[in-house]
PDB file of C-alpha atoms in Angstrom:
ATOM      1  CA  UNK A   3      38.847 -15.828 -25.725  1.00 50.00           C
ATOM      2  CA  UNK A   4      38.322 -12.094 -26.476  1.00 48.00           C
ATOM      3  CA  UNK A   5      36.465 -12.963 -29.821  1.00 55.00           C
ATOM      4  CA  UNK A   6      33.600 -15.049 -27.640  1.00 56.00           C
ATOM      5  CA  UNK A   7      33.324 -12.362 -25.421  1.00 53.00           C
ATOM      6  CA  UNK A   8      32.961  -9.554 -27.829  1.00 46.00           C
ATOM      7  CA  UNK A   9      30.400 -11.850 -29.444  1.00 48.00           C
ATOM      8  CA  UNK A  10      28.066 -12.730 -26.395  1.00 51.00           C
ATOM      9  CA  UNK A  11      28.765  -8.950 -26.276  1.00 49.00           C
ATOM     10  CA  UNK A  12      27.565  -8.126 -29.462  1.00 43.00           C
ATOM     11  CA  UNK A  13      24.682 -10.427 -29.324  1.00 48.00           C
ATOM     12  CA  UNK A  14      23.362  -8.819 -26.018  1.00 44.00           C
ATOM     13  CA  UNK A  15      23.938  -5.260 -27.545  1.00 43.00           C
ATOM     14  CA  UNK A  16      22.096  -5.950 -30.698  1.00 41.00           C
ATOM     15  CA  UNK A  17      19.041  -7.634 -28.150  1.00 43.00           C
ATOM     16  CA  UNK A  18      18.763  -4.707 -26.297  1.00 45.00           C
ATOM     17  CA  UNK A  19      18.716  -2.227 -28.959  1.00 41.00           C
ATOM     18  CA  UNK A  20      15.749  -4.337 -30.259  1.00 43.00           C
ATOM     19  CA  UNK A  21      13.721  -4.625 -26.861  1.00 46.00           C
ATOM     20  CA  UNK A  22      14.345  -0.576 -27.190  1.00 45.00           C
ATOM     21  CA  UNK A  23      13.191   0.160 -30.970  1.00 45.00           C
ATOM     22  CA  UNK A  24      10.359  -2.026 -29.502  1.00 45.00           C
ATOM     23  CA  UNK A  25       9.145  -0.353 -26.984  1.00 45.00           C
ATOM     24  CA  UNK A  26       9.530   2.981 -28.457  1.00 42.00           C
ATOM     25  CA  UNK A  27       8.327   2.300 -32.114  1.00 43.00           C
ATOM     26  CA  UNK A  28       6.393  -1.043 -31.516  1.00 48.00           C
ATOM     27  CA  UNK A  29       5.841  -3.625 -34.135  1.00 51.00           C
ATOM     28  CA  UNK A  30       2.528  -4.632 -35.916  1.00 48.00           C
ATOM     29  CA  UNK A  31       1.925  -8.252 -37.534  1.00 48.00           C
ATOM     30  CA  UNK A  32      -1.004  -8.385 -39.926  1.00 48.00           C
ATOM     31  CA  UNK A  33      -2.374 -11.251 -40.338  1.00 49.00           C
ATOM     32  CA  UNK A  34      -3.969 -13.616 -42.974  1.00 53.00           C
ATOM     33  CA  UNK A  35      -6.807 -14.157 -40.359  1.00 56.00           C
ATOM     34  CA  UNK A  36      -6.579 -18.016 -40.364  1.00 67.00           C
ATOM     35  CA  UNK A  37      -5.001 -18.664 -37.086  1.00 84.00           C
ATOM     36  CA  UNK A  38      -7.736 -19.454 -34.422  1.00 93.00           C
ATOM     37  CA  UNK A  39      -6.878 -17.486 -30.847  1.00 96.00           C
ATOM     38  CA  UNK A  40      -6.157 -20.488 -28.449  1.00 96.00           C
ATOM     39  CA  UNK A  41      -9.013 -21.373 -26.024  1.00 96.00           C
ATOM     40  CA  UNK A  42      -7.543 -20.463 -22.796  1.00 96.00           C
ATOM     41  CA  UNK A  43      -8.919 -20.666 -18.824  1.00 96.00           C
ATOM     42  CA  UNK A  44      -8.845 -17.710 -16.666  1.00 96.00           C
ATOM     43  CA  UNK A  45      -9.688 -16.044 -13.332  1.00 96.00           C
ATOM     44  CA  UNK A  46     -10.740 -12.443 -13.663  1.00 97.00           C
ATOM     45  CA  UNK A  47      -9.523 -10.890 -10.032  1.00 96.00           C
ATOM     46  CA  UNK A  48     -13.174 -10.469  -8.858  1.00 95.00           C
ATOM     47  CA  UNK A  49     -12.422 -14.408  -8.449  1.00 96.00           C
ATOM     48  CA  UNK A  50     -14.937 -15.308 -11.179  1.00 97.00           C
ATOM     49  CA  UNK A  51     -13.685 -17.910 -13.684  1.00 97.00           C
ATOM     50  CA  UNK A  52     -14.317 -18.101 -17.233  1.00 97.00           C
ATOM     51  CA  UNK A  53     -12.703 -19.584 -20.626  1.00 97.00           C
ATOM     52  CA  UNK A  54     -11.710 -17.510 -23.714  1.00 96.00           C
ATOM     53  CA  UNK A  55     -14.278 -19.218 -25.913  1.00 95.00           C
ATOM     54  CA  UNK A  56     -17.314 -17.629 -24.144  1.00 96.00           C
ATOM     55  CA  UNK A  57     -16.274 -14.378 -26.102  1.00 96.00           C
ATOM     56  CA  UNK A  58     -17.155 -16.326 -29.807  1.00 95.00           C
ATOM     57  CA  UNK A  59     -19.217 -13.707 -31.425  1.00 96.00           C
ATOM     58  CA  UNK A  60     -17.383 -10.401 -29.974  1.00 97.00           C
ATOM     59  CA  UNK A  61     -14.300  -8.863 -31.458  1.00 98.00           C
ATOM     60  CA  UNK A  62     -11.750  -9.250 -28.717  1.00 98.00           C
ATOM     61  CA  UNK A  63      -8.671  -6.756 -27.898  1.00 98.00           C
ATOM     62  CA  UNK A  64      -6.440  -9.125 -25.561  1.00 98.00           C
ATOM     63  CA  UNK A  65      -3.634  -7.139 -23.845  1.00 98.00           C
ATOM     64  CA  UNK A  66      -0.605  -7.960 -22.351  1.00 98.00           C
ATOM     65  CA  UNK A  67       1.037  -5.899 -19.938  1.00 98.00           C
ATOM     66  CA  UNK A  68       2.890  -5.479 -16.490  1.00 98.00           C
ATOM     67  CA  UNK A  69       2.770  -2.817 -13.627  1.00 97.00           C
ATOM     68  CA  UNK A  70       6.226  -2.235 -14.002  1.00 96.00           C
ATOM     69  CA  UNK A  71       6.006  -2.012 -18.138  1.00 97.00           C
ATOM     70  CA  UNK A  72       6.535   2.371 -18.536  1.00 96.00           C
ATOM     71  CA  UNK A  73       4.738   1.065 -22.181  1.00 97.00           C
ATOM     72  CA  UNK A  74       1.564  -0.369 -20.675  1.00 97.00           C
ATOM     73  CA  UNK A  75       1.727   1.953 -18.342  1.00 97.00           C
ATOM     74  CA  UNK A  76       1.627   4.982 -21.136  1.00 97.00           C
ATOM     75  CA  UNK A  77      -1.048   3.055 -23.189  1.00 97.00           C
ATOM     76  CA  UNK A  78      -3.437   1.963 -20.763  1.00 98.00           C
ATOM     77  CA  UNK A  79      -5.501   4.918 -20.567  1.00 98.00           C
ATOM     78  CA  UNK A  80      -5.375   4.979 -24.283  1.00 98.00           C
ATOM     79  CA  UNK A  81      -6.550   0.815 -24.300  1.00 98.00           C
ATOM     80  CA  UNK A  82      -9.290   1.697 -21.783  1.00 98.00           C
ATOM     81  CA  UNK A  83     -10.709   4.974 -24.311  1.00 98.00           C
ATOM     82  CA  UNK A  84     -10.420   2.734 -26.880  1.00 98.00           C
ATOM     83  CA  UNK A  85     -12.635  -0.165 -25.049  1.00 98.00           C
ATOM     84  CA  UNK A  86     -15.222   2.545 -23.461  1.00 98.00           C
ATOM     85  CA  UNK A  87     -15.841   3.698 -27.253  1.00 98.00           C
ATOM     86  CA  UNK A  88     -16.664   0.552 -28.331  1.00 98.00           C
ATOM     87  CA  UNK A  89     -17.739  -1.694 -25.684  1.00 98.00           C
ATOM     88  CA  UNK A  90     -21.482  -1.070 -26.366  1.00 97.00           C
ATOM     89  CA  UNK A  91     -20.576  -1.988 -30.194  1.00 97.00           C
ATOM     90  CA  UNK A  92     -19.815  -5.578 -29.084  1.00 97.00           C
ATOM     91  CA  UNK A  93     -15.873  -5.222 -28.462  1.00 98.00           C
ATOM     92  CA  UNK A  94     -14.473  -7.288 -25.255  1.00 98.00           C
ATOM     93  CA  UNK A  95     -11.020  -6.408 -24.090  1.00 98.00           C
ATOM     94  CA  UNK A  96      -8.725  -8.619 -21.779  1.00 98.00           C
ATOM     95  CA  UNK A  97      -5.626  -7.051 -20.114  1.00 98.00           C
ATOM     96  CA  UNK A  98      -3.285 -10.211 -18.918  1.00 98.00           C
ATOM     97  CA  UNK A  99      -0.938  -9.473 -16.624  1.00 98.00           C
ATOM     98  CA  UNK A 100       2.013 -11.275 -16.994  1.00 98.00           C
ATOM     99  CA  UNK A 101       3.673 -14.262 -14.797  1.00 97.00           C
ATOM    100  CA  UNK A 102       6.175 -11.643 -13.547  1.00 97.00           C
ATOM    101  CA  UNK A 103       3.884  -9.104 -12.204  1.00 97.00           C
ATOM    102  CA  UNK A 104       3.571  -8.890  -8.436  1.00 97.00           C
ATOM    103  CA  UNK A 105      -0.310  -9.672  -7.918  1.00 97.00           C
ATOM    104  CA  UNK A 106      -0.981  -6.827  -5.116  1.00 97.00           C
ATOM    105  CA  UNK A 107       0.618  -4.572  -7.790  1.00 97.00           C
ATOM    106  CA  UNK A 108      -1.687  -5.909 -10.457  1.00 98.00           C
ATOM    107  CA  UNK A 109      -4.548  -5.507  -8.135  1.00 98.00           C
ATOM    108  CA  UNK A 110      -3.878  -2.058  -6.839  1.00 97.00           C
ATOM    109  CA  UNK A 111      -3.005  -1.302 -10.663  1.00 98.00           C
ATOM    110  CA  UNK A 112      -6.439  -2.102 -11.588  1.00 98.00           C
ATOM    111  CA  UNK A 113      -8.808  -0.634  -8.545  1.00 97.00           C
ATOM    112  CA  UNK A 114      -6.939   2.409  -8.284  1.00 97.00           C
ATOM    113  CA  UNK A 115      -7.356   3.216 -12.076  1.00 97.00           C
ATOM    114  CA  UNK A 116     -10.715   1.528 -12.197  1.00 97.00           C
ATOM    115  CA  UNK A 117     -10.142  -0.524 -15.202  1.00 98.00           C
ATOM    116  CA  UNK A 118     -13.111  -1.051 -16.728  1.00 98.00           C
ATOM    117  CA  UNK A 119     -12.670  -4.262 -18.235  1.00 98.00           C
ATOM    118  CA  UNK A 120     -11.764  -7.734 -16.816  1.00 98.00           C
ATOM    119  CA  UNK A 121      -7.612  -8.210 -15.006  1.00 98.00           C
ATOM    120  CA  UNK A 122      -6.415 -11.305 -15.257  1.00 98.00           C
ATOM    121  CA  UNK A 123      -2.912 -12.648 -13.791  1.00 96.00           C
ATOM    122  CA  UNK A 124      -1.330 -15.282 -15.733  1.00 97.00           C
ATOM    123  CA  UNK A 125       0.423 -16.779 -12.361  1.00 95.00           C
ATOM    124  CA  UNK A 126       1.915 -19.883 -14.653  1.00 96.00           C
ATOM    125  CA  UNK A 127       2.695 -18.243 -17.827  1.00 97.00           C
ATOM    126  CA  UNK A 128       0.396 -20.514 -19.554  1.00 97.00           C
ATOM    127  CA  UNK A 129      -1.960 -17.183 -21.178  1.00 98.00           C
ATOM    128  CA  UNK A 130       1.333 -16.112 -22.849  1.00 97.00           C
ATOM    129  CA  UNK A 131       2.558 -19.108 -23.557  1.00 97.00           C
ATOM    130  CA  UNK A 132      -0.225 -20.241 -25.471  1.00 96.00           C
ATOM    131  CA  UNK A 133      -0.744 -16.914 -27.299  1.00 96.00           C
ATOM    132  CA  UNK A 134       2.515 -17.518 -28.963  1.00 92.00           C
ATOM    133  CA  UNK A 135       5.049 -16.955 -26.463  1.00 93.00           C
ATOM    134  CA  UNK A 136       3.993 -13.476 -26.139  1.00 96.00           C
ATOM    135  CA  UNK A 137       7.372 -12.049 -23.839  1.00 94.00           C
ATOM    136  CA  UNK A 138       7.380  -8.459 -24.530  1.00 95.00           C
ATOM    137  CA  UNK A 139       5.234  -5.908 -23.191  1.00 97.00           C
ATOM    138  CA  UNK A 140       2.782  -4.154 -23.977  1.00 98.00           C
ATOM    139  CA  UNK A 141       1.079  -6.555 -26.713  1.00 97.00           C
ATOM    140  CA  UNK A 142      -2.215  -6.323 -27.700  1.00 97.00           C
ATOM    141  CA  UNK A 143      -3.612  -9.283 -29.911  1.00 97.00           C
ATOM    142  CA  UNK A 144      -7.016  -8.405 -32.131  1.00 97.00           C
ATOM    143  CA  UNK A 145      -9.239 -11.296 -32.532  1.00 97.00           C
ATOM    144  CA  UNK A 146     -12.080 -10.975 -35.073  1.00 97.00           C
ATOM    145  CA  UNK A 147     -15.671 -12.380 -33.939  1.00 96.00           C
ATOM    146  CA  UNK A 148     -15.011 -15.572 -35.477  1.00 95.00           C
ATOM    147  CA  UNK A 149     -11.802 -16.167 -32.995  1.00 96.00           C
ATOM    148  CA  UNK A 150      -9.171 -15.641 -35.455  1.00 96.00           C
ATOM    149  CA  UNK A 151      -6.503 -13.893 -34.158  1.00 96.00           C
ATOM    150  CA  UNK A 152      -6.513 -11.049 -37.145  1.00 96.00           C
ATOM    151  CA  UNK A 153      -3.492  -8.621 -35.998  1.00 95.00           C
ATOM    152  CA  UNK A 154      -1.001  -8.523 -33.002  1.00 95.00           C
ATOM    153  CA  UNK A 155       0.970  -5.296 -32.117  1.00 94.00           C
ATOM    154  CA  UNK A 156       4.374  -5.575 -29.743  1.00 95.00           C
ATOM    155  CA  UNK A 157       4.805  -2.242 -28.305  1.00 95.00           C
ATOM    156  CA  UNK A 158       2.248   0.971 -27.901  1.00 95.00           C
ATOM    157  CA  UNK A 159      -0.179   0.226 -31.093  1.00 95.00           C
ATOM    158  CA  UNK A 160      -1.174   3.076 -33.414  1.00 95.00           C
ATOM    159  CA  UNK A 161      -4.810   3.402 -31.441  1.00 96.00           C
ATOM    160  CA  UNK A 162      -6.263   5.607 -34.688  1.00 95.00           C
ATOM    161  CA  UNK A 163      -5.642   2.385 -37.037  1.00 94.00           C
ATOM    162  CA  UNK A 164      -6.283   0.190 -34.301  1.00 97.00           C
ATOM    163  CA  UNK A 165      -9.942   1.631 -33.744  1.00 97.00           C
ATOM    164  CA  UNK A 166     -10.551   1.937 -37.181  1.00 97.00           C
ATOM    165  CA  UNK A 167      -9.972  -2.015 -37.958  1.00 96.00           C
ATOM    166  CA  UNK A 168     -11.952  -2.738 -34.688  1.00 98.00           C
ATOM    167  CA  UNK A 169     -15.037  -0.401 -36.275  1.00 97.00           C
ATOM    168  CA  UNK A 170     -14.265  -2.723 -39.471  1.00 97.00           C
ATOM    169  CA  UNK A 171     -14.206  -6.036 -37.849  1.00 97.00           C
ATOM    170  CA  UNK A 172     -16.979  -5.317 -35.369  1.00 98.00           C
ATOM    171  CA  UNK A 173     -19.444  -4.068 -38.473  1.00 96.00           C
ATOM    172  CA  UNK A 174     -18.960  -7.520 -39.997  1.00 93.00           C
ATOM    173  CA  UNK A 175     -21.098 -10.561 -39.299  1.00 87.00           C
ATOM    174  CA  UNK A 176     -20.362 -13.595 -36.602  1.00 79.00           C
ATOM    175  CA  UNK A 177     -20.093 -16.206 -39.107  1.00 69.00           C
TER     176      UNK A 177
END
């Protein structure tokens, strides 16, 4: 009996110590830029509705987060620098709030702070889900103009390298 508790108490020990070296260190997958980003419905919170797909031909910064995330929190005026830099060089960015998030929070989150680029809450889960069961906040997917999800970062990203491979990726061509 003691040896099953010690291990469900091991086991939730070692989870939480990696939630923490993840929110304080973060986590950055490169990748082989061969996975298409998932064509996904959404409703900005001006009410307006529109599908992932419409942003074919722009590099794309999606970004997870939640009001009550101290990470997003921390990085958000960092995302929203980074997206006023290069917005008029063709980047789009997408913060996705997550099923969890209290939608008045999300909204006063957004007005109060003037976010300059489009809120969406993903009420179901289904944004996440199909983004590869994104469950840890911040994280910020990169998706070239092609729609090929390039890079994903779990946790505050390194916004130096990040802007410097959305300068790359936005010099490039469409196709």
């Amino acid at each position: 009996m003691l040896s099953r508790s010690f291990a469900r108490g091991a086991r939730a020990l070692l989870a939480g110590a990696a939630l923490a070296y993840v929110a304080a260190f973060g986590t950055a997958r490169l990748l082989d830029g061969s996975e298409l980003a998932p064509v996904v419905d959404y409703t900005e919170l001006d009410g307006s509705r529109h599908r992932s797909d419409e942003l074919l031909g722009h590099v794309v910064l999606v970004n997870f987060w939640a009001s009550s995330c101290t990470a997003c929190i921390h990085e958000m005026p960092k995302l929203v620098a980074t997206h006023e830099r290069l917005h008029d060089k063709g980047l789009r960015t997408l913060a996705v709030a997550m099923s969890y998030d209290p939608p008045a929070y999300v909204v006063n989150y957004a007005q109060s702070r003037q976010l300059p680029f489009p809120v969406v809450i993903d009420n179901t889960g289904d944004i996440a889900r199909q983004f590869g069961k994104v469950q840890l906040t911040p994280t910020t997917v990169v998706i070239d103009k092609r729609g090929r999800i390039v890079r994903q970062f779990t946790g505050e990203p390194d916004f130096g390298q990040l802007e410097r491979q959305l300068e790359s990726l936005l010099s490039q061509p469409s196709s």
